[in-house]
Amino acid sequence: MARRALLLGFYSIGGQVLLLRELVASLNGDELFISTALFGWLAAVAVGAYLGGRQRSGPHWLFLPAAILLPIMILATRFSPSLTGHMVGEAIPFAAAALISIAAMLPVGLISGWLFPAITRQHMETQTSIVRVYLVEGIGAFVGGAAIVYLVGEWLSGLQMALVISILMVAVEYVPYGRSGIHKLRRILITLIVLPSTIFLATYLETYLTDLQYRPFSVLDSFDTHYGRQTILGQAGQQVLLSDNNFEAVSADLNTAENLLIPGLLYHPSATRVLYIGRLEYGVAELAAKLPGLSLVGLDPRPGLLASYGDTVAQPAIEFDMVMSDPVTFFASPESRRSRPSDVIGFAVDFQSAYRRSGATGTGGRSEEFDIIVLNAGDLGSYKASRLITATFLENAKQACSGVFILLTRYDTDSHISAEKQRPLATIYRLLRASFAHVDVWPGATTLFIASDVVPVEMLPYDTIITRLDSLEYESHFVSADYLPDRLSSFKRQRLLAAVGGTAGENSLDRPELIHQHLLYRSDVRSVDRHLLSFIAYESTWTVLIAAVIILSFLVVSLLGKPRRFGLFLFFTAGAASLSLELIMFYTFQSLAGALYSQMAMLIGAFMLGLAVGTFLSSLIKGRFCGYAALVIMLILSVALRVTWESWALDAEYANRLFLAHLIFLFVVAAATGALFVAATRHYYGGETKANRGIGYAYEIAGSSVAALFTTAVLLPVIGLNWLLTGIAVLIALALAGFIVRR
Amino acid sequence: MNRRTFIRCVGCGAAAAAAQSGLLPEFLGGVQNAMAFDYTKKLSSVEARHYKKKPDGGIECGICPRHCFVTDLERGYCGVRENRDDTYYTLVYGLSCAVNIDPIEKKPLFHFYPGTTAFSIATAGCNVNCKFCQNWEISQVRPEQVDNLDLPPKALVDVCRQRKVPTIAYTYSEPVIFYEYMYDTAELGHRSGVKSVMITGGYIEKQPLAELLPHLDAVKVDLKAIREAYYRDVVGGELQPVLDRLIQMKESGVWLELVYLVVPTLNDTEQEFRDLARWVKTYLGADTPLHFSRFFPQYLLKNLPPTPQRTLETAHSVCRAEGLEYVYLGNLRGHPSESTYCPGCGKIVVGRRGYTIYEYNLKGNLCRFCEKHIPGLF
């Protein structure tokens, strides 16, 4: 039983993480989509567990379809855009992406959930078997999670990892088991031969499939990183960088590069040190090389891209540094800007001669101030991007900026500004105004925000801009006097100023509204999306009510009948509260301290470990004490977080302290969840031998699925962090009250 | 009472109570509002032209080749023409949602009074759904969803005269869907000395176009591809009616320029450029200006890269080799193909860089160097 439960944990985390990665990489998903996909997975597991609990068959026959399904679903997900009639380069609208994600998660999730009660049936005693499988499954998930984090992106692709999991499942379950040395040797030999050959063959298969996926482009490189999938396409002499199937940059995009670099120099002509938040390849470095006296530093956490940039010819004139760090981490404090030498890669001449700098040169070892900081905001539909446009981030960035801060958005404000576009633009403007004394805007195919504390940017006359443009030692092509009279005509500027001065939202840690505003803007591409997203964003009362009704329904259903039924609500609470708190902690950490994968992996690891430790320890303690303790701890933690998160934000510069606090918090929440699961199992299954062994687990996962759907993507921007934490505390308090009453 | 019965009872009871107390209608109203946005914005109720009442009720729109059959209180595909009691109305007459004064080169019209400006207007709606649409925020929505400016034909013409803008451009979205507004403005403009240019996809029926053309001074048509499959899959329309209308426009004598947006991997093969050049030369004449425009990631194709410069240059060289005399490349500032060259002597007659005219060597329509006639309105 333990072997199978371990395998289930491994399979379950593999299915969840690898499919979610694949979905995001193939459908370029935003925040809401990720929630939907996670909901799809958890809902499928819950249904699987419930249905599996009603059967009486063992798990043996389930492992083969499970092993086959995982790689198949990964491939199906990869080709889902073309299978659903979308062409290469086409963005998948939200509703379609959500449906695809749920469909993709369904088979593997269902079978994963089904396996749980099937494995518990190997043991006669209900309570013990459920707790044991839950515990060992948690350990399997911890091991699997760690393996995925360190292998995928570094050594293996997502598909290869899925194949490894499948082979292990088949080997462990179906290769004849025996205690003799010969049997063990046979199993090891078979695994050792099959595993590397499959990985090797999968490399070729994947290359072939990627070519097929992007035809008629030629695929120059495609690889997984810890942050997602990078694909570099070639066509007619240009290279295209796709991040998670999302167009990011093209070489050498002089138009974008000029929009990023030239305006800053027009407002601050004496600037020499420029920090660009993003990739320097694909045009920015080439342009900077043509601007004499300019020293350029790039800031981006993704490794591997530099080497893959290939043979695009750059103009060698100056050297550049790339700081491999998360922007939030980098700006959190002067100390964090003092980059470790190992984080800084210098490159020169043709981008292929990247080398590690010693701490004595470049940015290594020094705390930096920059004359110009440029932020290419990209798509604002995810927290990854929108967390860079908060008061905290801008305030921190300002500390490192001695001149001008440039923010480029992809909003086209050249010919008209729709109401949906006005809102995010106004929010960005308001946030910049709150941090900087002076802010100006440029309309155009890409909208520019220019902010400064020292340069009165909004008062710079148009003639001066043109004069300074002429005095540059580089003849600008797109930010030039041939286009600027139209782009900066008073009519267009006034229209944009009126728009940014209009109704604005906020984008704070408490209420990150920018993603909803951006998603609403994008939702105009499909009427279904528009209806759905405007309901979420505008009809906030109903959104909250729906979440509340779902939770209360679970409560009511659990209260009916015998007192033991209340155990189901405890299961539900364990899932809902723990995943909500986990998601909130990930959100606050990414917003305050950055999203470096190594730290995120440790946080996830701490949660899984906590779950296992909590389950194990509470299984040793008899009686109801564990349940009370778990609920009280969870309640205290939610209330403590509700009361203190604002001071955490103030402490953001103490990155290590913040990380430690998150680590401990997640560990304790998970341990309490494990203990609550044990308590719920005792409450519901105590003395019962014929009960559905999957129903408790199904309720727990159902709670998690509700949390996945509502917490960060829907409720956080609508009601804010304070009310969300209050809601979680109320849910836990309800569970505690019921636990006391329904003995 | 078992669990299922209880849930059923509670569900029915709650629904009944909500309906009684008005909560249910309010809830449904909330959903409806969310879906329909703000209905308080005023729309026009001017009777549309070119439609037929059907004997069994409903009307058939005749403005574009879609020929939408529209029942009572429904709208056509474009979303801006509505059947009310078997009378067809345009909802966007005099309601501009985008207004700008643009250089005429931005349209682009290179043989139409270079260096002048055009008062550009658009309403919401469109009769196709191009996956690369640059103006999807207004073309793919209903008029209720945008902020409309009350700008009836007379006011529009007056503004142009006051601001000394010589031309009105009907652009951004598809002007065919605000036909009546465009027609009346162009007619009034002609009487007042203001010119009119239509920037269109050319997806219009023969008769409405025939009536409109006398009031227009120039037309720029976005010929999106030369393959029917592309029109079906990427545009959501048909190619043949567009080709037929191009010939009709040319025959009418209105000044005509073509734009071909080169979308990477979708309509960018040499064979397509060659077929395009041959068709233009055969049916419209070698002196019809053809602009190749650079695609930028937009709307549904936001994950395709911009068109490589080399592809645009290939398009240019293929079309020149096929004998077209005026082939231009857009969005490549400083590229020689931005300028107009005299086919006689090969010298620059209109030198362009971006929207700037830096050299002008025409006397009327004649090349200053060799006196060859350059077609267009100069």
PDB file of C-alpha atoms in Angstrom, chain A residues 89, chain B residues 131-133 261-264 266 293-308 312 331:
ATOM      1  CA  GLY A  89       0.285  32.884 -33.446  1.00  0.00           C
TER       2      GLY A  89
ATOM      3  CA  LYS B 131      -7.917  38.092 -36.945  1.00  0.00           C
ATOM      4  CA  PHE B 132      -5.228  40.757 -37.303  1.00  0.00           C
ATOM      5  CA  CYS B 133      -7.502  43.799 -37.027  1.00  0.00           C
ATOM      6  CA  LEU B 261      -0.959  43.555 -45.280  1.00  0.00           C
ATOM      7  CA  VAL B 262       1.769  40.924 -45.267  1.00  0.00           C
ATOM      8  CA  VAL B 263       1.048  38.575 -42.377  1.00  0.00           C
ATOM      9  CA  PRO B 264       3.959  36.233 -41.619  1.00  0.00           C
ATOM     10  CA  LEU B 266      -0.287  33.349 -43.728  1.00  0.00           C
ATOM     11  CA  SER B 293       2.148  46.970 -45.185  1.00  0.00           C
ATOM     12  CA  ARG B 294       3.959  45.495 -42.224  1.00  0.00           C
ATOM     13  CA  PHE B 295       1.957  43.370 -39.814  1.00  0.00           C
ATOM     14  CA  PHE B 296       2.297  43.981 -36.092  1.00  0.00           C
ATOM     15  CA  PRO B 297       0.932  41.570 -33.473  1.00  0.00           C
ATOM     16  CA  GLN B 298      -2.689  42.541 -32.907  1.00  0.00           C
ATOM     17  CA  TYR B 299      -6.068  41.299 -31.755  1.00  0.00           C
ATOM     18  CA  LEU B 300      -6.271  37.529 -32.187  1.00  0.00           C
ATOM     19  CA  LEU B 301      -2.908  37.208 -33.914  1.00  0.00           C
ATOM     20  CA  LYS B 302      -1.064  38.859 -31.082  1.00  0.00           C
ATOM     21  CA  ASN B 303       1.449  36.027 -30.934  1.00  0.00           C
ATOM     22  CA  LEU B 304       2.654  36.287 -34.501  1.00  0.00           C
ATOM     23  CA  PRO B 305       5.823  38.338 -34.988  1.00  0.00           C
ATOM     24  CA  PRO B 306       5.992  41.487 -37.097  1.00  0.00           C
ATOM     25  CA  THR B 307       6.660  40.975 -40.796  1.00  0.00           C
ATOM     26  CA  PRO B 308      10.378  40.607 -41.527  1.00  0.00           C
ATOM     27  CA  LEU B 312       8.470  42.995 -47.570  1.00  0.00           C
ATOM     28  CA  ASN B 331       6.417  51.157 -41.748  1.00  0.00           C
TER      29      ASN B 331
END
